[in-house]
Amino acid sequence: MKPKVYTETSVISYLAARTSRDVIFAGRQAETHEWWENHRGRFELFVSVMVLDVAGRGDSLQSRRRLGISYT
């Protein structure tokens, strides 16, 4: 059985956002992408209804990107 990890809104936002020119934000995006690509398979990921609600707000293109992220 894999350990469960709660995925909160900032993780989803870092994954879906356009690459930032802000060096700190870009670094967080890069770290999040690296973890997502190389380590998420070791965990059972889940989100709350509240996270999905927040992820669905704002710019329609970005909200579709956030909501389209696969947790498997």
Short mmCIF file of N, CA and C in Angstrom, two decimals:
data_model
loop_
_atom_site.label_atom_id
_atom_site.label_comp_id
_atom_site.label_asym_id
_atom_site.label_seq_id
_atom_site.Cartn_x
_atom_site.Cartn_y
_atom_site.Cartn_z
N MET A 1 0.84 -1.18 0.00
CA MET A 1 0.00 0.00 0.00
C MET A 1 0.89 1.25 0.00
N LYS A 2 0.59 2.17 -0.89
CA LYS A 2 1.36 3.41 -0.99
C LYS A 2 0.92 4.39 0.09
N PRO A 3 1.85 5.19 0.60
CA PRO A 3 1.46 6.27 1.51
C PRO A 3 0.59 7.28 0.77
N LYS A 4 -0.36 7.87 1.47
CA LYS A 4 -1.24 8.87 0.88
C LYS A 4 -0.67 10.26 1.09
N VAL A 5 -0.79 11.08 0.05
CA VAL A 5 -0.31 12.46 0.11
C VAL A 5 -1.43 13.38 -0.36
N TYR A 6 -1.76 14.35 0.49
CA TYR A 6 -2.75 15.36 0.14
C TYR A 6 -2.08 16.40 -0.74
N THR A 7 -2.66 16.63 -1.91
CA THR A 7 -2.11 17.60 -2.85
C THR A 7 -2.91 18.89 -2.74
N GLU A 8 -2.26 19.95 -2.29
CA GLU A 8 -2.98 21.21 -2.10
C GLU A 8 -2.83 22.12 -3.32
N THR A 9 -3.55 23.20 -3.30
CA THR A 9 -3.71 24.05 -4.48
C THR A 9 -2.40 24.60 -5.04
N SER A 10 -1.44 24.95 -4.19
CA SER A 10 -0.21 25.53 -4.72
C SER A 10 0.55 24.54 -5.59
N VAL A 11 0.51 23.26 -5.27
CA VAL A 11 1.18 22.25 -6.11
C VAL A 11 0.56 22.24 -7.49
N ILE A 12 -0.75 22.22 -7.54
CA ILE A 12 -1.46 22.22 -8.82
C ILE A 12 -1.16 23.50 -9.59
N SER A 13 -1.12 24.61 -8.91
CA SER A 13 -0.82 25.88 -9.57
C SER A 13 0.58 25.91 -10.15
N TYR A 14 1.56 25.42 -9.41
CA TYR A 14 2.93 25.38 -9.92
C TYR A 14 3.03 24.48 -11.15
N LEU A 15 2.30 23.38 -11.16
CA LEU A 15 2.34 22.46 -12.30
C LEU A 15 1.71 23.06 -13.54
N ALA A 16 0.62 23.78 -13.37
CA ALA A 16 -0.15 24.27 -14.52
C ALA A 16 0.26 25.65 -15.02
N ALA A 17 0.96 26.41 -14.21
CA ALA A 17 1.28 27.80 -14.57
C ALA A 17 2.29 27.89 -15.71
N ARG A 18 2.17 28.96 -16.44
CA ARG A 18 3.20 29.26 -17.45
C ARG A 18 4.52 29.48 -16.71
N THR A 19 5.62 29.15 -17.35
CA THR A 19 6.93 29.31 -16.72
C THR A 19 7.14 30.77 -16.35
N SER A 20 7.48 30.98 -15.10
CA SER A 20 7.64 32.34 -14.59
C SER A 20 9.03 32.90 -14.87
N ARG A 21 9.10 34.21 -14.99
CA ARG A 21 10.40 34.88 -15.11
C ARG A 21 10.94 35.25 -13.74
N ASP A 22 10.09 35.19 -12.73
CA ASP A 22 10.51 35.43 -11.35
C ASP A 22 11.34 34.23 -10.90
N VAL A 23 12.58 34.47 -10.50
CA VAL A 23 13.50 33.38 -10.22
C VAL A 23 13.03 32.49 -9.06
N ILE A 24 12.42 33.06 -8.05
CA ILE A 24 11.95 32.25 -6.92
C ILE A 24 10.75 31.40 -7.34
N PHE A 25 9.80 32.01 -8.01
CA PHE A 25 8.62 31.27 -8.47
C PHE A 25 9.04 30.20 -9.47
N ALA A 26 9.95 30.54 -10.39
CA ALA A 26 10.41 29.57 -11.38
C ALA A 26 11.12 28.39 -10.71
N GLY A 27 11.87 28.66 -9.66
CA GLY A 27 12.53 27.59 -8.92
C GLY A 27 11.51 26.67 -8.26
N ARG A 28 10.46 27.22 -7.70
CA ARG A 28 9.40 26.41 -7.09
C ARG A 28 8.69 25.58 -8.15
N GLN A 29 8.47 26.18 -9.31
CA GLN A 29 7.85 25.44 -10.41
C GLN A 29 8.73 24.26 -10.82
N ALA A 30 10.02 24.51 -10.97
CA ALA A 30 10.95 23.46 -11.39
C ALA A 30 11.00 22.32 -10.37
N GLU A 31 11.07 22.66 -9.10
CA GLU A 31 11.09 21.63 -8.04
C GLU A 31 9.80 20.82 -8.04
N THR A 32 8.68 21.51 -8.22
CA THR A 32 7.39 20.82 -8.24
C THR A 32 7.30 19.87 -9.43
N HIS A 33 7.72 20.34 -10.60
CA HIS A 33 7.71 19.48 -11.80
C HIS A 33 8.63 18.28 -11.61
N GLU A 34 9.79 18.49 -11.04
CA GLU A 34 10.74 17.39 -10.83
C GLU A 34 10.13 16.34 -9.89
N TRP A 35 9.53 16.78 -8.80
CA TRP A 35 8.91 15.83 -7.86
C TRP A 35 7.76 15.10 -8.54
N TRP A 36 6.93 15.85 -9.28
CA TRP A 36 5.76 15.27 -9.93
C TRP A 36 6.19 14.20 -10.94
N GLU A 37 7.21 14.45 -11.71
CA GLU A 37 7.67 13.52 -12.74
C GLU A 37 8.40 12.32 -12.16
N ASN A 38 9.14 12.52 -11.08
CA ASN A 38 10.03 11.46 -10.60
C ASN A 38 9.62 10.77 -9.30
N HIS A 39 8.70 11.34 -8.56
CA HIS A 39 8.40 10.78 -7.24
C HIS A 39 6.93 10.52 -6.95
N ARG A 40 6.02 11.13 -7.70
CA ARG A 40 4.60 10.99 -7.37
C ARG A 40 4.11 9.56 -7.46
N GLY A 41 4.74 8.74 -8.28
CA GLY A 41 4.32 7.35 -8.44
C GLY A 41 4.46 6.52 -7.18
N ARG A 42 5.22 7.01 -6.22
CA ARG A 42 5.41 6.27 -4.97
C ARG A 42 4.28 6.52 -3.97
N PHE A 43 3.36 7.42 -4.34
CA PHE A 43 2.32 7.83 -3.41
C PHE A 43 0.94 7.72 -4.04
N GLU A 44 -0.07 7.59 -3.20
CA GLU A 44 -1.45 7.71 -3.62
C GLU A 44 -1.84 9.16 -3.36
N LEU A 45 -2.05 9.91 -4.43
CA LEU A 45 -2.34 11.34 -4.31
C LEU A 45 -3.84 11.58 -4.25
N PHE A 46 -4.23 12.57 -3.48
CA PHE A 46 -5.63 12.95 -3.43
C PHE A 46 -5.76 14.44 -3.17
N VAL A 47 -6.91 14.98 -3.54
CA VAL A 47 -7.23 16.39 -3.33
C VAL A 47 -8.60 16.48 -2.68
N SER A 48 -8.91 17.64 -2.13
CA SER A 48 -10.23 17.87 -1.55
C SER A 48 -11.11 18.58 -2.58
N VAL A 49 -12.39 18.58 -2.30
CA VAL A 49 -13.34 19.31 -3.13
C VAL A 49 -13.00 20.79 -3.12
N MET A 50 -12.53 21.30 -2.00
CA MET A 50 -12.16 22.71 -1.90
C MET A 50 -11.00 23.04 -2.85
N VAL A 51 -10.02 22.16 -2.92
CA VAL A 51 -8.89 22.37 -3.84
C VAL A 51 -9.39 22.42 -5.28
N LEU A 52 -10.26 21.50 -5.65
CA LEU A 52 -10.80 21.51 -7.02
C LEU A 52 -11.60 22.76 -7.29
N ASP A 53 -12.34 23.23 -6.30
CA ASP A 53 -13.10 24.47 -6.45
C ASP A 53 -12.18 25.66 -6.69
N VAL A 54 -11.14 25.77 -5.90
CA VAL A 54 -10.19 26.88 -6.06
C VAL A 54 -9.44 26.75 -7.39
N ALA A 55 -9.04 25.55 -7.75
CA ALA A 55 -8.31 25.33 -9.01
C ALA A 55 -9.16 25.68 -10.22
N GLY A 56 -10.47 25.60 -10.08
CA GLY A 56 -11.36 25.89 -11.19
C GLY A 56 -11.69 27.36 -11.36
N ARG A 57 -11.18 28.19 -10.49
CA ARG A 57 -11.45 29.64 -10.57
C ARG A 57 -10.43 30.36 -11.44
N GLY A 58 -10.79 31.57 -11.84
CA GLY A 58 -9.84 32.43 -12.57
C GLY A 58 -9.88 32.23 -14.06
N ASP A 59 -8.76 32.53 -14.69
CA ASP A 59 -8.61 32.43 -16.14
C ASP A 59 -9.06 31.06 -16.63
N SER A 60 -9.93 31.04 -17.64
CA SER A 60 -10.53 29.77 -18.07
C SER A 60 -9.49 28.79 -18.63
N LEU A 61 -8.50 29.27 -19.38
CA LEU A 61 -7.47 28.38 -19.91
C LEU A 61 -6.65 27.78 -18.77
N GLN A 62 -6.23 28.61 -17.84
CA GLN A 62 -5.43 28.13 -16.72
C GLN A 62 -6.24 27.21 -15.82
N SER A 63 -7.51 27.52 -15.60
CA SER A 63 -8.32 26.65 -14.74
C SER A 63 -8.50 25.29 -15.40
N ARG A 64 -8.67 25.24 -16.71
CA ARG A 64 -8.75 23.94 -17.40
C ARG A 64 -7.45 23.17 -17.26
N ARG A 65 -6.33 23.86 -17.35
CA ARG A 65 -5.03 23.20 -17.16
C ARG A 65 -4.90 22.64 -15.75
N ARG A 66 -5.30 23.44 -14.76
CA ARG A 66 -5.21 22.97 -13.37
C ARG A 66 -6.12 21.78 -13.14
N LEU A 67 -7.33 21.84 -13.65
CA LEU A 67 -8.27 20.74 -13.43
C LEU A 67 -7.95 19.51 -14.26
N GLY A 68 -7.13 19.67 -15.29
CA GLY A 68 -6.76 18.55 -16.15
C GLY A 68 -5.58 17.73 -15.65
N ILE A 69 -4.98 18.12 -14.54
CA ILE A 69 -3.83 17.40 -14.01
C ILE A 69 -4.28 16.04 -13.49
N SER A 70 -3.55 15.01 -13.89
CA SER A 70 -3.88 13.65 -13.49
C SER A 70 -3.18 13.30 -12.17
N TYR A 71 -3.91 12.64 -11.30
CA TYR A 71 -3.35 12.26 -9.99
C TYR A 71 -3.00 10.79 -9.92
N THR A 72 -2.98 10.11 -11.06
CA THR A 72 -2.64 8.68 -11.06
C THR A 72 -1.25 8.45 -11.60
#
